Amino acid sequence: MRINDVILRTVVKVVIFIILTLGVYLFFSGHNAPGGGFIGGLVLASGIILLYVTYDIDTIQKKMPFDFKKVAALGVLIATGTGLGAIYLDVPFLSQTDGHFQFPFIGDKHLTTVTLFEAGVALTVIGTLVTMILSISEDE
Amino acid sequence: MIDMILLISLALFMVAITLHLIRIIKGPTMPDRAIALDTIGVNLISSMAILSILLKTTAFLEAILILGILAFIGTIAFSKYIERGVIIDRKSDH
């Protein structure tokens, strides 16, 4: 029996952009406001899980050919890499720094190295959460 | 005056959530429970917005958005499980 779920697919095609935009916004508002790598990663992973629920595993794997276990491993590698970089610069492990930089057109920006660490945390959360949900919901 | 109105509406939202809990526990069929869970999500979002008016802060706005997204995904997963018995398909059937 063919199942007609055109309403769900049409709604999700619009809503997925809102969810992914909110995830990226929460990721970048991390060090001054509520948000950060963990919560941004959770929102991004829930958007990916919404895609898996709406479509199916084969379609999403064809369009998004990542092995999510390797995504989690890459995240842990980035997060510990920032800590080891601090040791290389002769300061304690996981020390972070920040600074104000002048750019030609966009003006003064506040850049931190915490953002790199948070990127590792976000990738770890996305990989772990999608792997867990896909292993739980496997039917055979 | 306006604080009094906001507090009364918060209390009424709590009463509504309690009534929905009764519907979740007793509910004769599963779609009743799914709709009650979705309505609890809507009531929580509304009471969170009233709380952020009452405390004169904007710190809850991201939490409102995230709760709306999670209630949406939860309702979709619940209704897909009721309708087909499986949440994530292996391959497309058409």
Coordinates of N, CA and C in Angstrom, one line a residue:
Chain A
M1 N 0.8 -1.2 0.0 CA 0.0 0.0 0.0 C 0.9 1.2 0.0
R2 N 0.6 2.1 -1.0 CA 1.4 3.3 -1.0 C 0.8 4.3 0.0
I3 N 1.7 4.9 0.8 CA 1.2 5.9 1.8 C 1.5 7.3 1.3
N4 N 0.5 8.1 1.4 CA 0.6 9.5 0.9 C 0.9 10.4 2.1
D5 N 2.1 10.9 2.2 CA 2.4 11.9 3.3 C 2.9 13.2 2.7
V6 N 2.2 13.8 1.8 CA 2.6 15.0 1.1 C 2.6 16.2 2.0
I7 N 1.7 16.2 3.0 CA 1.6 17.3 3.9 C 2.9 17.4 4.8
L8 N 3.3 16.2 5.3 CA 4.5 16.2 6.2 C 5.7 16.6 5.4
R9 N 5.9 16.1 4.1 CA 7.1 16.4 3.4 C 7.1 17.8 3.0
T10 N 6.0 18.4 2.7 CA 6.0 19.9 2.3 C 6.3 20.7 3.5
V11 N 5.7 20.4 4.7 CA 6.0 21.2 5.9 C 7.5 21.1 6.2
V12 N 8.0 19.9 6.2 CA 9.4 19.7 6.6 C 10.4 20.4 5.7
K13 N 10.0 20.5 4.4 CA 11.0 21.2 3.5 C 11.1 22.6 3.9
V14 N 10.1 23.3 4.5 CA 10.3 24.7 4.9 C 10.9 24.7 6.3
V15 N 10.4 23.8 7.2 CA 10.8 23.9 8.7 C 12.2 23.6 8.9
I16 N 12.8 22.7 8.0 CA 14.2 22.3 8.2 C 15.2 23.4 8.1
F17 N 14.8 24.4 7.3 CA 15.7 25.6 7.2 C 15.7 26.4 8.5
I18 N 14.5 26.5 9.1 CA 14.4 27.3 10.4 C 15.2 26.6 11.5
I19 N 15.1 25.2 11.5 CA 15.7 24.5 12.6 C 17.2 24.6 12.4
L20 N 17.8 24.4 11.2 CA 19.2 24.4 11.0 C 19.8 25.8 11.2
T21 N 19.0 26.9 10.8 CA 19.4 28.2 11.1 C 19.5 28.5 12.6
L22 N 18.5 28.0 13.3 CA 18.5 28.2 14.8 C 19.7 27.5 15.4
G23 N 20.0 26.3 14.9 CA 21.2 25.6 15.4 C 22.5 26.3 15.2
V24 N 22.7 26.9 14.0 CA 23.9 27.6 13.8 C 24.0 28.9 14.6
Y25 N 22.8 29.6 14.8 CA 22.7 30.8 15.6 C 23.1 30.5 17.0
L26 N 22.5 29.4 17.6 CA 22.9 29.0 19.0 C 24.3 28.6 19.1
F27 N 24.9 28.0 18.0 CA 26.3 27.7 18.1 C 27.2 28.9 18.2
F28 N 26.9 30.0 17.4 CA 27.8 31.1 17.3 C 27.5 32.1 18.5
S29 N 26.3 32.0 19.1 CA 26.1 32.9 20.3 C 26.6 32.4 21.6
G30 N 27.6 31.4 21.4 CA 27.9 30.6 22.6 C 28.6 31.3 23.8
H31 N 29.6 32.2 23.5 CA 30.4 32.6 24.7 C 29.9 33.9 25.3
N32 N 28.8 34.5 24.8 CA 28.2 35.7 25.4 C 26.8 35.6 25.8
A33 N 26.1 34.6 25.4 CA 24.7 34.4 25.6 C 24.4 32.9 25.8
P34 N 23.1 32.6 26.2 CA 22.7 31.2 26.2 C 23.0 30.5 24.9
G35 N 23.6 29.3 24.9 CA 23.9 28.6 23.7 C 25.2 27.9 23.8
G36 N 25.9 27.6 22.7 CA 27.2 27.0 22.7 C 27.2 25.7 21.9
G37 N 28.3 25.0 21.9 CA 28.5 23.9 21.1 C 27.5 22.8 21.3
F38 N 27.3 22.5 22.6 CA 26.4 21.3 23.0 C 25.0 21.5 22.5
I39 N 24.5 22.7 22.8 CA 23.0 23.0 22.5 C 22.9 23.1 21.0
G40 N 23.8 23.8 20.3 CA 23.7 24.0 18.9 C 23.8 22.6 18.2
G41 N 24.7 21.7 18.7 CA 24.8 20.4 18.2 C 23.5 19.6 18.4
L42 N 22.9 19.8 19.5 CA 21.6 19.1 19.8 C 20.5 19.5 18.8
V43 N 20.4 20.8 18.5 CA 19.4 21.3 17.6 C 19.7 20.8 16.2
L44 N 21.0 20.9 15.8 CA 21.3 20.4 14.4 C 21.0 18.9 14.3
A45 N 21.3 18.2 15.4 CA 21.1 16.7 15.3 C 19.6 16.4 15.2
S46 N 18.8 17.2 15.9 CA 17.3 17.0 15.9 C 16.8 17.3 14.5
G47 N 17.4 18.3 13.8 CA 17.0 18.6 12.4 C 17.3 17.4 11.5
I48 N 18.5 16.8 11.7 CA 18.9 15.7 10.9 C 18.0 14.5 11.1
I49 N 17.6 14.3 12.4 CA 16.7 13.2 12.8 C 15.3 13.4 12.2
L50 N 14.9 14.7 12.1 CA 13.6 15.0 11.5 C 13.6 14.6 10.0
L51 N 14.8 14.9 9.4 CA 14.9 14.5 8.0 C 14.8 12.9 7.8
Y52 N 15.5 12.2 8.7 CA 15.4 10.8 8.7 C 14.0 10.2 8.9
V53 N 13.2 10.9 9.8 CA 11.9 10.4 10.1 C 11.0 10.7 8.9
T54 N 11.2 11.9 8.3 CA 10.3 12.2 7.2 C 10.6 11.4 5.9
Y55 N 11.8 11.3 5.5 CA 12.2 10.5 4.4 C 12.6 9.1 4.9
D56 N 13.7 8.5 4.3 CA 14.1 7.2 4.9 C 15.6 7.2 4.8
I57 N 16.2 6.1 5.4 CA 17.6 6.0 5.6 C 18.4 6.1 4.3
D58 N 17.9 5.3 3.2 CA 18.6 5.3 2.0 C 18.7 6.6 1.3
T59 N 17.6 7.4 1.2 CA 17.6 8.7 0.6 C 18.5 9.7 1.3
I60 N 18.5 9.7 2.6 CA 19.3 10.7 3.3 C 20.8 10.3 3.2
Q61 N 21.1 8.9 3.3 CA 22.5 8.5 3.1 C 23.0 8.8 1.8
K62 N 22.1 8.8 0.7 CA 22.6 9.2 -0.6 C 22.9 10.7 -0.7
K63 N 22.1 11.5 -0.1 CA 22.3 13.0 -0.2 C 23.4 13.5 0.8
M64 N 23.5 12.7 1.9 CA 24.4 13.2 3.0 C 25.4 12.1 3.4
P65 N 26.4 11.8 2.5 CA 27.1 10.5 2.7 C 28.2 10.6 3.8
F66 N 27.7 10.8 5.1 CA 28.7 10.8 6.2 C 28.5 9.5 7.0
D67 N 29.6 9.0 7.5 CA 29.5 8.0 8.5 C 29.5 8.7 9.9
F68 N 28.4 8.7 10.6 CA 28.3 9.6 11.8 C 29.1 9.2 12.9
K69 N 29.6 7.9 12.9 CA 30.6 7.5 13.9 C 31.9 8.2 13.7
K70 N 32.3 8.4 12.4 CA 33.5 9.1 12.1 C 33.4 10.6 12.3
V71 N 32.1 11.1 12.2 CA 31.9 12.6 12.5 C 32.2 12.8 14.0
A72 N 31.7 11.9 14.9 CA 31.9 12.0 16.3 C 33.4 11.9 16.6
A73 N 34.1 11.0 16.0 CA 35.6 10.8 16.2 C 36.3 12.1 15.8
L74 N 35.9 12.7 14.6 CA 36.5 13.9 14.2 C 36.3 15.1 15.2
G75 N 35.1 15.1 15.8 CA 34.8 16.1 16.8 C 35.7 16.0 18.0
V76 N 35.9 14.8 18.5 CA 36.7 14.6 19.7 C 38.2 15.0 19.3
L77 N 38.6 14.6 18.1 CA 40.0 15.0 17.7 C 40.2 16.5 17.7
I78 N 39.2 17.3 17.1 CA 39.3 18.7 17.1 C 39.3 19.3 18.5
A79 N 38.4 18.8 19.4 CA 38.3 19.3 20.7 C 39.6 19.1 21.5
T80 N 40.2 17.9 21.4 CA 41.4 17.7 22.2 C 42.6 18.3 21.4
G81 N 42.5 18.6 20.1 CA 43.6 19.2 19.4 C 43.7 20.7 19.9
T82 N 42.6 21.4 20.2 CA 42.8 22.7 20.8 C 43.5 22.7 22.1
G83 N 43.2 21.7 22.9 CA 43.9 21.6 24.2 C 45.4 21.3 24.0
L84 N 45.7 20.4 23.1 CA 47.1 20.1 22.8 C 47.9 21.3 22.2
G85 N 47.2 22.1 21.4 CA 47.8 23.3 20.9 C 48.2 24.3 22.0
A86 N 47.3 24.3 23.1 CA 47.7 25.1 24.3 C 49.0 24.7 24.9
I87 N 49.2 23.3 25.0 CA 50.4 22.8 25.6 C 51.6 23.1 24.7
Y88 N 51.4 23.1 23.4 CA 52.5 23.4 22.4 C 52.9 24.9 22.6
L89 N 52.0 25.8 23.0 CA 52.4 27.2 23.2 C 52.8 27.5 24.6
D90 N 53.1 26.4 25.4 CA 53.7 26.5 26.8 C 52.7 27.2 27.8
V91 N 51.4 26.9 27.7 CA 50.5 27.3 28.7 C 49.7 26.1 29.1
P92 N 49.0 26.1 30.3 CA 48.3 24.9 30.7 C 47.3 24.3 29.7
F93 N 47.0 23.0 29.8 CA 46.1 22.3 28.9 C 44.8 22.9 28.9
L94 N 44.2 23.1 27.7 CA 42.9 23.6 27.4 C 42.8 25.1 27.7
S95 N 43.9 25.9 27.7 CA 43.8 27.3 27.9 C 43.3 27.9 26.6
Q96 N 42.4 28.9 26.8 CA 41.8 29.6 25.6 C 42.2 31.0 25.6
T97 N 42.2 31.7 24.4 CA 42.5 33.1 24.3 C 41.5 33.7 23.4
D98 N 41.5 35.1 23.4 CA 40.6 35.8 22.5 C 41.3 37.1 22.1
G99 N 40.6 37.9 21.2 CA 41.2 39.1 20.8 C 40.3 39.9 19.9
H100 N 40.5 41.2 19.7 CA 39.7 42.0 18.8 C 40.5 42.2 17.5
F101 N 39.9 42.0 16.4 CA 40.6 42.1 15.1 C 39.9 43.1 14.2
Q102 N 40.6 43.8 13.4 CA 40.0 44.8 12.4 C 40.0 44.1 11.1
F103 N 38.8 44.1 10.4 CA 38.6 43.5 9.1 C 38.3 44.7 8.1
P104 N 38.6 44.5 6.8 CA 38.4 45.6 5.9 C 37.0 46.2 5.8
F105 N 36.0 45.3 5.7 CA 34.6 45.8 5.4 C 33.7 45.6 6.6
I106 N 33.9 44.6 7.4 CA 32.9 44.3 8.4 C 33.3 44.9 9.8
G107 N 34.5 45.6 9.9 CA 34.9 46.3 11.1 C 35.5 45.4 12.2
D108 N 35.3 45.9 13.4 CA 35.9 45.2 14.6 C 35.2 43.9 14.9
K109 N 35.9 42.8 15.0 CA 35.3 41.6 15.4 C 36.0 41.0 16.6
H110 N 35.2 40.3 17.4 CA 35.8 39.6 18.6 C 35.9 38.1 18.3
L111 N 37.2 37.7 18.1 CA 37.4 36.3 17.8 C 38.0 35.5 18.9
T112 N 37.5 34.3 19.2 CA 38.1 33.5 20.3 C 38.5 32.1 19.8
T113 N 39.4 31.5 20.5 CA 39.7 30.1 20.2 C 38.7 29.1 20.8
V114 N 37.8 29.6 21.7 CA 36.8 28.7 22.2 C 35.9 28.2 21.1
T115 N 35.7 29.0 20.1 CA 34.8 28.6 19.0 C 35.3 27.3 18.3
L116 N 36.7 27.1 18.2 CA 37.2 25.9 17.6 C 36.8 24.7 18.5
F117 N 37.0 24.9 19.9 CA 36.7 23.8 20.8 C 35.2 23.5 20.7
E118 N 34.4 24.5 20.6 CA 32.9 24.3 20.6 C 32.5 23.6 19.3
A119 N 33.3 23.9 18.2 CA 33.0 23.1 16.9 C 33.2 21.6 17.1
G120 N 34.3 21.3 17.8 CA 34.6 19.9 18.2 C 33.4 19.3 19.0
V121 N 33.0 20.0 20.0 CA 31.9 19.5 20.8 C 30.6 19.3 20.0
A122 N 30.3 20.3 19.1 CA 29.1 20.2 18.3 C 29.2 19.0 17.4
L123 N 30.3 18.8 16.7 CA 30.5 17.6 15.8 C 30.3 16.3 16.6
T124 N 30.9 16.2 17.9 CA 30.7 15.0 18.7 C 29.3 14.8 19.0
V125 N 28.6 15.8 19.4 CA 27.1 15.7 19.8 C 26.3 15.2 18.6
I126 N 26.5 15.8 17.4 CA 25.8 15.4 16.2 C 26.0 13.9 15.9
G127 N 27.3 13.5 15.9 CA 27.6 12.2 15.5 C 27.1 11.2 16.5
T128 N 27.2 11.4 17.8 CA 26.8 10.5 18.8 C 25.2 10.4 18.8
L129 N 24.5 11.5 18.7 CA 23.1 11.5 18.8 C 22.5 10.8 17.6
V130 N 23.0 11.1 16.4 CA 22.4 10.4 15.2 C 22.7 9.0 15.2
T131 N 23.9 8.6 15.6 CA 24.2 7.1 15.7 C 23.3 6.4 16.7
M132 N 23.1 7.1 17.8 CA 22.2 6.4 18.8 C 20.8 6.2 18.3
I133 N 20.2 7.3 17.7 CA 18.8 7.2 17.3 C 18.7 6.2 16.1
L134 N 19.7 6.2 15.2 CA 19.6 5.2 14.1 C 19.7 3.8 14.6
S135 N 20.6 3.5 15.6 CA 20.7 2.2 16.1 C 19.5 1.7 16.9
I136 N 18.9 2.7 17.6 CA 17.7 2.3 18.4 C 16.5 1.9 17.4
S137 N 16.4 2.7 16.4 CA 15.1 2.6 15.6 C 15.3 1.6 14.4
E138 N 16.4 0.9 14.4 CA 16.6 -0.2 13.3 C 15.5 -1.2 13.5
D139 N 14.8 -1.6 12.4 CA 13.7 -2.6 12.6 C 14.2 -4.0 12.5
E140 N 15.2 -4.4 11.6 CA 15.6 -5.7 11.7 C 17.1 -5.8 11.7
Chain B
M1 N -1.7 45.6 38.4 CA -2.9 45.1 37.6 C -2.4 44.1 36.6
I2 N -1.5 44.5 35.7 CA -1.1 43.6 34.6 C -0.4 42.4 35.2
D3 N 0.4 42.5 36.3 CA 1.0 41.4 36.9 C 0.0 40.4 37.5
M4 N -1.1 41.0 38.0 CA -2.1 40.1 38.6 C -2.8 39.3 37.5
I5 N -3.0 39.9 36.3 CA -3.6 39.2 35.2 C -2.7 38.1 34.7
L6 N -1.4 38.4 34.6 CA -0.4 37.4 34.2 C -0.3 36.2 35.1
L7 N -0.3 36.5 36.4 CA -0.3 35.4 37.4 C -1.5 34.5 37.3
I8 N -2.7 35.2 37.1 CA -3.9 34.3 37.0 C -3.8 33.5 35.8
S9 N -3.3 34.0 34.7 CA -3.3 33.2 33.5 C -2.2 32.1 33.6
L10 N -1.1 32.3 34.3 CA -0.2 31.2 34.6 C -0.9 30.1 35.4
A11 N -1.6 30.5 36.4 CA -2.3 29.5 37.2 C -3.3 28.7 36.3
L12 N -4.0 29.4 35.4 CA -5.0 28.7 34.6 C -4.2 27.7 33.6
F13 N -3.0 28.1 33.1 CA -2.3 27.2 32.3 C -1.9 26.0 33.1
M14 N -1.5 26.1 34.4 CA -1.2 24.9 35.2 C -2.4 24.0 35.3
V15 N -3.6 24.6 35.5 CA -4.8 23.8 35.6 C -5.0 23.0 34.3
A16 N -4.8 23.7 33.1 CA -5.0 23.1 31.8 C -4.0 21.9 31.7
I17 N -2.7 22.1 32.1 CA -1.8 21.0 31.9 C -2.2 19.8 32.8
T18 N -2.7 20.1 34.0 CA -3.2 19.0 34.9 C -4.3 18.2 34.2
L19 N -5.2 18.9 33.6 CA -6.3 18.2 32.9 C -5.8 17.4 31.7
H20 N -4.8 17.9 31.0 CA -4.2 17.1 29.9 C -3.5 15.9 30.5
L21 N -2.9 16.0 31.7 CA -2.2 14.8 32.3 C -3.3 13.7 32.5
I22 N -4.5 14.1 33.0 CA -5.5 13.1 33.2 C -5.9 12.5 31.9
R23 N -5.9 13.3 30.8 CA -6.2 12.7 29.5 C -5.2 11.7 29.0
I24 N -3.9 12.0 29.3 CA -2.8 11.1 28.9 C -2.9 9.8 29.7
I25 N -3.2 9.9 31.0 CA -3.2 8.6 31.8 C -4.5 7.8 31.4
K26 N -5.7 8.4 31.4 CA -6.9 7.7 31.1 C -7.1 7.3 29.6
G27 N -6.7 8.3 28.8 CA -7.0 8.3 27.3 C -7.4 7.0 26.7
P28 N -8.6 6.9 26.2 CA -9.0 5.6 25.7 C -8.2 5.1 24.5
T29 N -7.8 6.0 23.6 CA -7.0 5.5 22.4 C -5.7 6.3 22.4
M30 N -4.7 5.8 21.6 CA -3.4 6.4 21.5 C -3.4 7.8 20.8
P31 N -4.2 8.1 19.8 CA -4.3 9.4 19.2 C -4.7 10.5 20.2
D32 N -5.6 10.1 21.2 CA -5.9 11.0 22.3 C -4.6 11.4 23.1
R33 N -3.8 10.4 23.4 CA -2.6 10.7 24.1 C -1.6 11.6 23.3
A34 N -1.5 11.3 22.0 CA -0.6 12.1 21.2 C -1.0 13.6 21.1
I35 N -2.3 13.8 21.0 CA -2.8 15.2 20.9 C -2.7 15.9 22.2
A36 N -2.9 15.1 23.3 CA -2.7 15.7 24.7 C -1.3 16.1 24.9
L37 N -0.3 15.3 24.5 CA 1.1 15.6 24.6 C 1.5 16.9 23.8
D38 N 0.9 17.0 22.6 CA 1.2 18.2 21.8 C 0.6 19.4 22.4
T39 N -0.6 19.3 23.0 CA -1.2 20.5 23.6 C -0.5 20.9 24.9
I40 N 0.1 19.9 25.6 CA 0.9 20.2 26.8 C 2.1 21.0 26.3
G41 N 2.7 20.7 25.2 CA 3.8 21.4 24.6 C 3.4 22.9 24.3
V42 N 2.3 23.0 23.7 CA 1.8 24.4 23.4 C 1.6 25.2 24.7
N43 N 1.0 24.6 25.7 CA 0.7 25.3 26.9 C 2.0 25.6 27.6
L44 N 3.0 24.8 27.6 CA 4.3 25.1 28.2 C 5.0 26.3 27.5
I45 N 4.9 26.3 26.1 CA 5.4 27.4 25.4 C 4.7 28.7 25.8
S46 N 3.4 28.7 25.9 CA 2.7 29.9 26.3 C 3.0 30.4 27.7
S47 N 3.1 29.4 28.6 CA 3.4 29.9 30.0 C 4.8 30.4 30.1
M48 N 5.7 29.8 29.2 CA 7.1 30.4 29.3 C 7.1 31.8 28.7
A49 N 6.3 32.1 27.7 CA 6.3 33.5 27.2 C 5.7 34.4 28.2
I50 N 4.6 34.0 28.9 CA 4.1 34.8 30.0 C 5.1 35.1 31.1
L51 N 5.9 34.0 31.4 CA 6.9 34.2 32.5 C 7.9 35.2 32.0
S52 N 8.3 35.2 30.7 CA 9.3 36.1 30.3 C 8.7 37.5 30.2
I53 N 7.4 37.7 30.1 CA 6.9 39.1 30.2 C 6.9 39.5 31.7
L54 N 6.6 38.5 32.5 CA 6.5 38.8 34.0 C 7.8 39.2 34.6
L55 N 8.9 38.5 34.1 CA 10.2 38.8 34.7 C 11.0 39.9 33.9
K56 N 10.4 40.4 32.8 CA 11.0 41.4 31.9 C 12.4 41.0 31.4
T57 N 12.4 39.8 30.8 CA 13.7 39.4 30.3 C 13.5 38.7 28.9
T58 N 14.5 38.7 28.1 CA 14.4 38.0 26.8 C 15.2 36.7 26.8
A59 N 15.7 36.2 27.9 CA 16.5 35.0 28.0 C 15.8 33.8 27.6
F60 N 14.5 33.8 27.7 CA 13.7 32.5 27.5 C 13.3 32.3 26.0
L61 N 13.7 33.3 25.1 CA 13.2 33.2 23.7 C 13.7 32.0 23.0
E62 N 15.1 31.8 23.2 CA 15.6 30.6 22.5 C 15.0 29.3 23.1
A63 N 14.8 29.3 24.4 CA 14.1 28.1 25.0 C 12.8 27.9 24.4
I64 N 12.0 28.9 24.1 CA 10.7 28.8 23.5 C 10.8 28.2 22.1
L65 N 11.8 28.7 21.3 CA 12.0 28.1 20.0 C 12.4 26.6 20.0
I66 N 13.3 26.3 20.9 CA 13.8 24.9 21.0 C 12.6 24.0 21.5
L67 N 11.8 24.5 22.4 CA 10.7 23.6 22.9 C 9.7 23.4 21.8
G68 N 9.4 24.5 21.0 CA 8.5 24.3 19.8 C 9.0 23.3 18.8
I69 N 10.3 23.3 18.5 CA 10.9 22.4 17.6 C 10.8 20.9 18.1
L70 N 11.1 20.8 19.4 CA 11.1 19.4 20.0 C 9.7 18.8 20.1
A71 N 8.7 19.7 20.4 CA 7.3 19.2 20.5 C 6.9 18.8 19.1
F72 N 7.3 19.6 18.0 CA 6.9 19.3 16.6 C 7.5 17.9 16.3
I73 N 8.8 17.7 16.5 CA 9.4 16.4 16.1 C 8.8 15.2 16.9
G74 N 8.5 15.5 18.2 CA 7.9 14.4 19.0 C 6.5 14.0 18.5
T75 N 5.7 15.0 18.2 CA 4.4 14.7 17.7 C 4.5 14.0 16.3
I76 N 5.4 14.4 15.5 CA 5.5 13.7 14.2 C 6.0 12.2 14.4
A77 N 6.9 12.0 15.3 CA 7.4 10.6 15.5 C 6.3 9.8 16.2
F78 N 5.5 10.4 17.1 CA 4.5 9.6 17.8 C 3.4 9.2 16.8
S79 N 3.0 10.2 15.9 CA 1.9 9.9 15.0 C 2.4 8.9 13.9
K80 N 3.7 9.0 13.5 CA 4.1 8.0 12.5 C 4.2 6.6 13.1
Y81 N 4.5 6.5 14.4 CA 4.6 5.2 15.1 C 3.2 4.6 15.2
I82 N 2.2 5.5 15.5 CA 0.8 5.0 15.6 C 0.3 4.5 14.2
E83 N 0.6 5.3 13.2 CA 0.1 5.0 11.8 C 0.7 3.8 11.2
R84 N 2.1 3.6 11.3 CA 2.7 2.6 10.6 C 3.5 1.5 11.4
G85 N 3.7 1.8 12.7 CA 4.4 0.9 13.5 C 6.0 1.0 13.4
V86 N 6.5 1.8 12.5 CA 7.9 2.0 12.4 C 8.2 3.5 12.3
I87 N 9.3 4.0 12.9 CA 9.5 5.4 12.9 C 10.4 5.8 11.8
I88 N 11.6 5.1 11.6 CA 12.5 5.4 10.5 C 12.5 4.2 9.5
D89 N 12.1 4.5 8.3 CA 12.1 3.4 7.3 C 13.5 3.1 6.8
R90 N 13.6 1.9 6.3 CA 14.9 1.5 5.8 C 15.1 2.0 4.4
K91 N 14.1 1.7 3.5 CA 14.2 2.2 2.1 C 12.8 2.7 1.7
S92 N 12.8 3.6 0.7 CA 11.5 4.1 0.3 C 10.7 3.1 -0.5
D93 N 9.4 3.1 -0.3 CA 8.5 2.1 -0.8 C 7.8 2.6 -2.1
H94 N 8.3 3.6 -2.7 CA 7.8 4.0 -4.0 C 8.8 4.8 -4.8

